[in-house]
Amino acid sequence: MQIFAAGNLYTGQFVKANISVSDPGAELDWGVEFTARPLALRGYYDYRPVTVNRGSHNGMNGQMDIGQIQVMLTDWDAPFRVNTSSEQFVDTVNDPAIIAYGTMDLNSTGESYQEFEIPLEYRDMTRTPKYIVIVAAASKYGDYFTGGEGSTLYVDEFSFVYDPSDLMTPPEMTVGE
């Protein structure tokens, strides 16, 4: 039996692989200590997807693969233990410990790097972050063992934007509220 494992980079640590034909997976600790409040994550990516030929999560089999870069600031007491065997993943929509979140789905870039900027949407401006998680995945649904063998994602020059005047797209301003 062959198991699909998507290529990905993340801030944190690999804990262990669950080597089992009936229940394959891995445990990862997502997050490293971080207390700043950036406005955005900026960098460059080169993404070359192929057709999804492994797994069928979210009806993706036979569709063009999708890459993803996501960033979150949290005030967890420890890194989040992802367990793909038991499908224990971060709930990026409902986790109350997520202070700020940003994500970008990726399509083909051709054969060159493209600059990107992912704005962080703050859910709470009163709490101080304890951890940052950055994940770059060649297959968005790789944690469900779904993706295209051969999808390739290159990333480079990650940096944070702190000054609003440095943003590629200035935030929308609401007047009178």
Coordinates of C-alpha atoms in Angstrom, one line a residue:
M1 CA 0.0 0.0 0.0
Q2 CA 1.3 3.4 -0.9
I3 CA 0.4 6.5 1.1
F4 CA 0.5 10.0 -0.4
A5 CA 2.4 12.6 1.7
A6 CA 2.3 16.1 0.3
G7 CA 5.4 18.2 0.4
N8 CA 5.2 21.0 3.0
L9 CA 7.2 23.3 5.2
Y10 CA 5.9 24.5 8.5
T11 CA 7.1 26.2 11.7
G12 CA 7.3 23.7 14.4
Q13 CA 8.6 20.2 14.8
F14 CA 8.0 16.7 13.4
V15 CA 7.0 14.5 16.4
K16 CA 6.6 11.0 14.9
A17 CA 5.2 9.0 12.0
N18 CA 2.3 6.6 12.6
I19 CA 3.5 3.7 10.4
S20 CA 0.5 1.5 10.0
V21 CA -1.2 0.1 6.9
S22 CA -4.7 0.6 8.5
D23 CA -4.0 4.0 10.1
P24 CA -1.1 5.8 8.5
G25 CA -0.3 9.4 9.5
A26 CA 2.0 11.7 11.5
E27 CA 2.1 13.9 14.5
L28 CA 3.4 17.4 14.2
D29 CA 3.8 20.2 16.7
W30 CA 2.8 23.4 14.8
G31 CA 4.1 26.7 16.0
V32 CA 7.2 28.5 17.3
E33 CA 7.3 31.2 20.0
F34 CA 6.6 34.6 18.6
T35 CA 5.1 37.8 20.2
A36 CA 5.1 40.4 17.5
R37 CA 2.1 41.7 15.5
P38 CA 2.9 41.9 11.8
L39 CA 0.4 43.2 9.3
A40 CA 1.3 40.7 6.5
L41 CA 3.6 37.9 5.4
R42 CA 5.4 38.6 2.2
G43 CA 7.6 36.5 0.0
Y44 CA 8.0 34.7 -3.3
Y45 CA 6.6 31.4 -4.6
D46 CA 6.9 29.2 -7.7
Y47 CA 4.1 26.7 -7.9
R48 CA 3.8 23.9 -10.5
P49 CA 0.7 21.8 -9.8
V50 CA -0.3 18.5 -11.4
T51 CA -3.7 16.8 -11.6
V52 CA -4.7 15.2 -8.2
N53 CA -4.1 11.5 -8.5
R54 CA -4.0 10.5 -4.9
G55 CA -6.9 10.6 -2.5
S56 CA -10.3 12.1 -3.0
H57 CA -10.9 14.6 -0.2
N58 CA -13.2 17.4 -1.1
G59 CA -13.8 15.9 -4.6
M60 CA -10.3 16.7 -5.7
N61 CA -9.4 13.5 -7.6
G62 CA -8.9 14.4 -11.2
Q63 CA -8.9 18.1 -10.5
M64 CA -5.8 20.4 -10.7
D65 CA -4.0 20.4 -7.4
I66 CA -4.1 23.6 -5.3
G67 CA -1.2 24.8 -3.2
Q68 CA -1.5 26.9 0.0
I69 CA 0.4 29.2 2.2
Q70 CA -1.1 30.1 5.6
V71 CA 0.0 32.1 8.6
M72 CA -1.6 32.4 12.0
L73 CA -0.7 34.0 15.3
T74 CA -2.0 32.3 18.4
D75 CA -2.0 32.4 22.2
W76 CA -1.9 28.6 22.7
D77 CA -0.1 27.5 25.8
A78 CA 2.0 25.1 23.7
P79 CA 2.5 24.3 20.0
F80 CA -0.6 22.6 18.5
R81 CA -0.3 18.8 18.1
V82 CA -1.5 17.9 14.6
N83 CA -2.4 14.2 14.3
T84 CA -3.3 13.2 10.8
S85 CA -4.3 9.7 11.8
S86 CA -7.0 10.9 14.1
E87 CA -7.7 14.0 11.9
Q88 CA -6.8 16.4 14.6
F89 CA -6.2 19.7 12.8
V90 CA -6.3 23.4 13.7
D91 CA -9.8 24.8 13.2
T92 CA -8.7 28.0 11.6
V93 CA -12.3 29.3 11.6
N94 CA -13.4 28.6 15.2
D95 CA -10.2 28.2 17.3
P96 CA -10.6 31.0 19.9
A97 CA -6.8 31.0 20.5
I98 CA -6.1 32.3 16.9
I99 CA -5.5 36.0 17.2
A100 CA -4.7 36.6 13.6
Y101 CA -5.0 34.5 10.4
G102 CA -4.2 34.8 6.7
T103 CA -4.2 32.3 3.9
M104 CA -3.6 32.2 0.1
D105 CA -4.5 29.4 -2.3
L106 CA -2.0 28.9 -5.1
N107 CA -2.5 28.2 -8.8
S108 CA 0.3 27.6 -11.4
T109 CA 2.9 30.4 -11.7
G110 CA 4.2 29.1 -15.0
E111 CA 8.0 28.8 -14.5
S112 CA 8.9 31.8 -12.5
Y113 CA 8.6 33.2 -9.0
Q114 CA 5.7 35.4 -8.1
E115 CA 5.7 37.9 -5.2
F116 CA 2.9 37.4 -2.7
E117 CA 1.6 39.2 0.3
I118 CA -0.8 37.6 2.8
P119 CA -2.6 40.2 5.0
L120 CA -3.2 39.1 8.6
E121 CA -6.8 39.6 9.7
Y122 CA -6.7 40.2 13.4
R123 CA -9.6 38.8 15.4
D124 CA -8.4 40.3 18.7
M125 CA -6.2 43.3 19.2
T126 CA -6.0 43.0 23.0
R127 CA -4.2 39.6 23.4
T128 CA -0.4 39.1 22.8
P129 CA 0.6 36.3 20.4
K130 CA 2.6 33.4 21.9
Y131 CA 3.1 31.3 18.8
I132 CA 3.3 31.8 15.0
V133 CA 2.4 29.0 12.5
I134 CA 3.4 29.3 8.9
V135 CA 2.6 26.4 6.6
A136 CA 3.4 26.2 2.9
A137 CA 2.0 23.1 1.2
A138 CA 2.3 21.8 -2.4
S139 CA -1.2 20.2 -1.9
K140 CA -3.8 22.0 0.1
Y141 CA -5.4 18.8 1.1
G142 CA -2.2 16.8 1.7
D143 CA -3.1 16.4 5.4
Y144 CA -6.0 14.3 4.1
F145 CA -3.6 12.3 1.9
T146 CA -5.0 14.0 -1.2
G147 CA -2.9 15.7 -3.9
G148 CA -1.0 15.3 -7.1
E149 CA 2.2 13.3 -7.2
G150 CA 4.7 15.8 -8.6
S151 CA 3.0 19.1 -7.5
T152 CA 6.0 21.3 -6.6
L153 CA 6.1 24.5 -4.5
Y154 CA 9.2 26.6 -4.0
V155 CA 9.1 29.5 -1.5
D156 CA 11.7 32.1 -0.8
E157 CA 12.4 35.4 1.0
F158 CA 9.7 35.3 3.6
S159 CA 9.4 38.5 5.6
F160 CA 6.9 40.3 7.7
V161 CA 5.4 43.7 7.0
Y162 CA 4.9 46.0 10.0
D163 CA 4.5 49.4 8.5
P164 CA 1.1 50.1 6.8
S165 CA 2.8 52.2 4.1
D166 CA 4.9 49.2 3.1
L167 CA 1.9 47.0 2.2
M168 CA 1.4 46.1 -1.4
T169 CA -2.4 46.7 -1.0
P170 CA -3.2 49.2 1.8
P171 CA -5.9 48.0 4.2
E172 CA -9.4 49.4 3.7
M173 CA -10.1 52.3 6.0
T174 CA -13.5 52.8 7.6
V175 CA -14.3 56.5 8.3
G176 CA -16.6 57.6 11.1
E177 CA -16.9 54.4 13.1

